[in-house]
mmCIF file of C-alpha atoms in Angstrom:
data_model
loop_
_atom_site.group_PDB
_atom_site.id
_atom_site.type_symbol
_atom_site.label_atom_id
_atom_site.label_comp_id
_atom_site.label_asym_id
_atom_site.label_seq_id
_atom_site.Cartn_x
_atom_site.Cartn_y
_atom_site.Cartn_z
ATOM 1 C CA MET A 1228 19.571 -10.859 -39.157
ATOM 2 C CA ASN A 1229 16.882 -13.598 -40.357
ATOM 3 C CA SER A 1230 16.077 -14.386 -36.811
ATOM 4 C CA HIS A 1231 15.338 -10.607 -36.381
ATOM 5 C CA LEU A 1232 12.577 -10.802 -38.877
ATOM 6 C CA PRO A 1233 10.034 -12.842 -37.454
ATOM 7 C CA LEU A 1234 10.270 -10.159 -34.428
ATOM 8 C CA LYS A 1235 10.027 -7.372 -36.701
ATOM 9 C CA LEU A 1236 7.023 -8.807 -38.059
ATOM 10 C CA LEU A 1237 5.683 -9.249 -34.501
ATOM 11 C CA ILE A 1238 6.087 -5.803 -33.805
ATOM 12 C CA GLU A 1239 4.555 -4.387 -37.064
ATOM 13 C CA LEU A 1240 1.485 -6.982 -36.393
ATOM 14 C CA ALA A 1241 1.273 -5.614 -32.407
ATOM 15 C CA GLN A 1242 1.620 -1.931 -33.702
ATOM 16 C CA LYS A 1243 -1.115 -2.503 -36.172
ATOM 17 C CA ASP A 1244 -3.199 -4.226 -33.213
ATOM 18 C CA VAL A 1245 -2.525 -1.271 -30.996
ATOM 19 C CA ASP A 1246 -3.373 1.088 -33.618
ATOM 20 C CA GLU A 1247 -6.868 -0.490 -34.058
ATOM 21 C CA ALA A 1248 -7.150 -0.550 -30.484
ATOM 22 C CA ALA A 1249 -6.593 3.132 -30.188
ATOM 23 C CA LYS A 1250 -9.255 3.663 -32.679
ATOM 24 C CA LEU A 1251 -11.877 1.370 -30.721
ATOM 25 C CA LEU A 1252 -10.875 3.453 -27.841
ATOM 26 C CA GLY A 1253 -11.349 6.766 -29.436
ATOM 27 C CA ASP A 1254 -14.922 5.517 -30.773
ATOM 28 C CA ARG A 1255 -15.724 4.445 -27.295
ATOM 29 C CA GLN A 1256 -14.845 7.937 -25.920
ATOM 30 C CA ARG A 1257 -16.930 9.549 -28.665
ATOM 31 C CA GLN A 1258 -20.110 7.402 -27.823
ATOM 32 C CA ARG A 1259 -20.104 7.691 -24.459
ATOM 33 C CA ALA A 1260 -19.619 11.659 -24.456
ATOM 34 C CA GLU A 1261 -22.607 11.582 -26.878
ATOM 35 C CA VAL A 1262 -24.790 9.444 -24.790
ATOM 36 C CA GLU A 1263 -23.853 11.740 -21.650
ATOM 37 C CA ARG A 1264 -24.606 14.828 -23.740
ATOM 38 C CA GLN A 1265 -27.862 13.368 -24.371
ATOM 39 C CA LEU A 1266 -28.744 12.454 -20.948
ATOM 40 C CA GLU A 1267 -27.690 16.235 -19.954
ATOM 41 C CA ALA A 1268 -30.053 17.716 -22.652
ATOM 42 C CA LEU A 1269 -32.871 15.203 -21.216
ATOM 43 C CA LYS A 1270 -32.128 16.432 -17.803
ATOM 44 C CA THR A 1271 -31.974 20.098 -18.703
ATOM 45 C CA TYR A 1272 -35.283 20.003 -20.850
ATOM 46 C CA ARG A 1273 -37.078 18.015 -17.800
ATOM 47 C CA HIS A 1274 -35.755 21.009 -15.486
ATOM 48 C CA GLU A 1275 -37.322 23.431 -17.670
ATOM 49 C CA TYR A 1276 -40.485 21.808 -18.317
ATOM 50 C CA ARG A 1277 -41.030 21.068 -14.386
ATOM 51 C CA SER A 1278 -40.365 25.131 -14.014
ATOM 52 C CA ARG A 1279 -43.002 25.668 -16.722
ATOM 53 C CA MET A 1280 -45.527 23.475 -14.826
ATOM 54 C CA GLN A 1281 -44.687 24.937 -11.522
ATOM 55 C CA THR A 1282 -45.091 28.307 -13.051
ATOM 56 C CA ALA A 1283 -48.300 27.262 -14.604
ATOM 57 C CA THR A 1284 -49.762 25.900 -11.523
ATOM 58 C CA GLN A 1285 -48.943 29.141 -9.317
ATOM 59 C CA THR A 1286 -50.945 31.246 -12.057
ATOM 60 C CA GLY A 1287 -53.857 28.371 -12.156
ATOM 61 C CA MET A 1288 -54.067 25.406 -14.092
ATOM 62 C CA ALA A 1289 -56.599 22.781 -14.828
ATOM 63 C CA GLY A 1290 -56.594 19.335 -13.540
ATOM 64 C CA GLY A 1291 -56.023 17.885 -17.156
ATOM 65 C CA ASP A 1292 -53.544 20.135 -17.689
ATOM 66 C CA TRP A 1293 -51.819 19.364 -14.965
ATOM 67 C CA ARG A 1294 -52.268 15.308 -15.506
ATOM 68 C CA ASN A 1295 -50.558 15.956 -18.968
ATOM 69 C CA PHE A 1296 -47.881 18.066 -17.350
ATOM 70 C CA GLN A 1297 -47.111 14.996 -15.022
ATOM 71 C CA GLN A 1298 -47.422 12.573 -17.464
ATOM 72 C CA PHE A 1299 -44.919 13.863 -19.740
ATOM 73 C CA ILE A 1300 -42.650 14.382 -16.832
ATOM 74 C CA ASP A 1301 -42.957 11.121 -15.952
ATOM 75 C CA THR A 1302 -41.880 10.162 -19.498
ATOM 76 C CA LEU A 1303 -39.088 12.373 -19.478
ATOM 77 C CA ASP A 1304 -37.872 10.418 -16.095
ATOM 78 C CA SER A 1305 -38.443 7.277 -17.837
ATOM 79 C CA ALA A 1306 -36.183 8.505 -20.800
ATOM 80 C CA ILE A 1307 -33.774 10.067 -18.022
ATOM 81 C CA GLY A 1308 -33.492 6.335 -16.571
ATOM 82 C CA GLN A 1309 -33.073 4.493 -19.887
ATOM 83 C CA GLN A 1310 -30.542 6.967 -20.786
ATOM 84 C CA GLN A 1311 -28.652 6.406 -17.683
ATOM 85 C CA MET A 1312 -28.604 2.944 -18.116
ATOM 86 C CA LEU A 1313 -27.242 3.460 -22.059
ATOM 87 C CA LEU A 1314 -24.365 5.776 -20.392
ATOM 88 C CA GLN A 1315 -23.384 3.042 -18.042
ATOM 89 C CA GLN A 1316 -22.975 0.512 -20.951
ATOM 90 C CA ALA A 1317 -20.865 3.242 -22.695
ATOM 91 C CA GLN A 1318 -18.781 3.630 -19.906
ATOM 92 C CA ASP A 1319 -18.654 -0.118 -19.529
ATOM 93 C CA ARG A 1320 -17.562 -0.293 -23.477
ATOM 94 C CA LEU A 1321 -14.938 2.271 -22.833
ATOM 95 C CA GLU A 1322 -13.509 0.812 -19.968
ATOM 96 C CA ALA A 1323 -13.071 -2.490 -21.965
ATOM 97 C CA ALA A 1324 -11.703 -0.688 -24.737
ATOM 98 C CA ARG A 1325 -9.409 0.906 -22.415
ATOM 99 C CA ARG A 1326 -8.404 -2.404 -21.069
ATOM 100 C CA GLU A 1327 -7.780 -3.612 -24.655
ATOM 101 C CA TRP A 1328 -5.701 -0.818 -25.764
ATOM 102 C CA GLN A 1329 -3.523 -1.576 -22.659
ATOM 103 C CA ALA A 1330 -2.975 -4.880 -23.563
ATOM 104 C CA GLN A 1331 -2.218 -4.389 -26.691
ATOM 105 C CA GLN A 1332 -0.148 -1.754 -25.630
ATOM 106 C CA ARG A 1333 1.870 -4.075 -23.399
ATOM 107 C CA ARG A 1334 2.189 -6.985 -25.644
ATOM 108 C CA LEU A 1335 3.989 -4.442 -28.012
ATOM 109 C CA ASN A 1336 5.967 -3.132 -25.488
ATOM 110 C CA SER A 1337 7.293 -6.796 -24.991
ATOM 111 C CA PHE A 1338 7.846 -7.193 -28.391
ATOM 112 C CA GLY A 1339 10.437 -4.296 -28.544
ATOM 113 C CA THR A 1340 11.898 -5.188 -25.512
ATOM 114 C CA LEU A 1341 12.817 -8.602 -26.954
ATOM 115 C CA ALA A 1342 13.850 -6.815 -30.001
ATOM 116 C CA THR A 1343 15.974 -4.631 -28.126
ATOM 117 C CA ARG A 1344 17.224 -7.535 -26.618
ATOM 118 C CA ALA A 1345 18.415 -9.367 -29.596
ATOM 119 C CA GLN A 1346 19.981 -6.139 -31.262
ATOM 120 C CA ALA A 1347 22.202 -5.983 -28.040
ATOM 121 C CA ARG A 1348 23.071 -9.708 -28.354
ATOM 122 C CA GLU A 1349 23.787 -9.156 -31.997
ATOM 123 C CA ASP A 1350 26.032 -6.075 -31.465
ATOM 124 C CA LEU A 1351 28.136 -8.101 -28.450
ATOM 125 C CA ARG A 1352 28.386 -10.867 -31.155
ATOM 126 C CA VAL A 1353 29.760 -8.408 -33.819
ATOM 127 C CA ALA A 1354 32.166 -6.638 -31.178
ATOM 128 C CA ARG A 1355 33.217 -10.169 -30.041
ATOM 129 C CA ARG A 1356 33.948 -11.318 -33.408
ATOM 130 C CA GLU A 1357 35.491 -7.825 -34.245
ATOM 131 C CA GLN A 1358 37.207 -8.262 -31.241
ATOM 132 C CA LYS A 1359 38.482 -11.906 -32.359
ATOM 133 C CA ASP A 1360 39.562 -10.728 -35.687
ATOM 134 C CA ASN A 1361 41.903 -7.933 -34.311
ATOM 135 C CA ASP A 1362 43.166 -9.987 -32.042
ATOM 136 C CA GLU A 1363 44.316 -12.593 -35.290
ATOM 137 C CA TYR A 1364 45.588 -9.982 -37.044
ATOM 138 C CA ALA A 1365 47.874 -8.545 -33.909
ATOM 139 C CA ALA A 1366 48.966 -12.233 -33.735
ATOM 140 C CA ARG A 1367 49.913 -12.712 -36.892
ATOM 141 C CA ALA A 1368 51.616 -9.102 -37.534
ATOM 142 C CA THR A 1369 53.654 -10.019 -34.165
ATOM 143 C CA ARG A 1370 54.733 -13.731 -35.858
ATOM 144 C CA ARG A 1371 55.730 -11.682 -39.366
ATOM 145 C CA ARG A 1372 58.028 -9.403 -37.111
ATOM 146 C CA ALA A 1373 59.321 -12.271 -35.086
ATOM 147 C CA ASP A 1374 59.783 -14.536 -38.788
ATOM 148 C CA THR A 1375 61.243 -10.997 -40.140
ATOM 149 C CA SER A 1376 63.462 -9.780 -37.358
ATOM 150 C CA PRO A 1377 67.350 -11.211 -37.501
ATOM 151 C CA LEU A 1378 68.424 -13.144 -34.470
#
């Protein structure tokens, strides 16, 4: 039974690692979703602002106002580009966290397999010992009967 104690400890530690990796994966998923939400908000705002600019252009607008609109749209485009880079980084971190969680899960599964095999070996050893004890008991009983039976 003592040989199972280190394996049990390894399984507990591996489970802790899986739990931590799962927590990190969840955090990364939330971070990616937030970055994506911000990107979509920027795109929506740009679209709305662009529509307002087109409406203002159709009704007539001073050149300075048009430049201000255009500069602001350029600023939004720059912000969208930066947000897209942040989204890619968030996606990369998410994928790395997913790979880490999968690796930790495989490690835990490996320890589980080892534990199952060890338990099977122990069960077989116990079964053999019980069979040997039963055989010895039957042999003694047969000898006793042979010793006590009249010839």
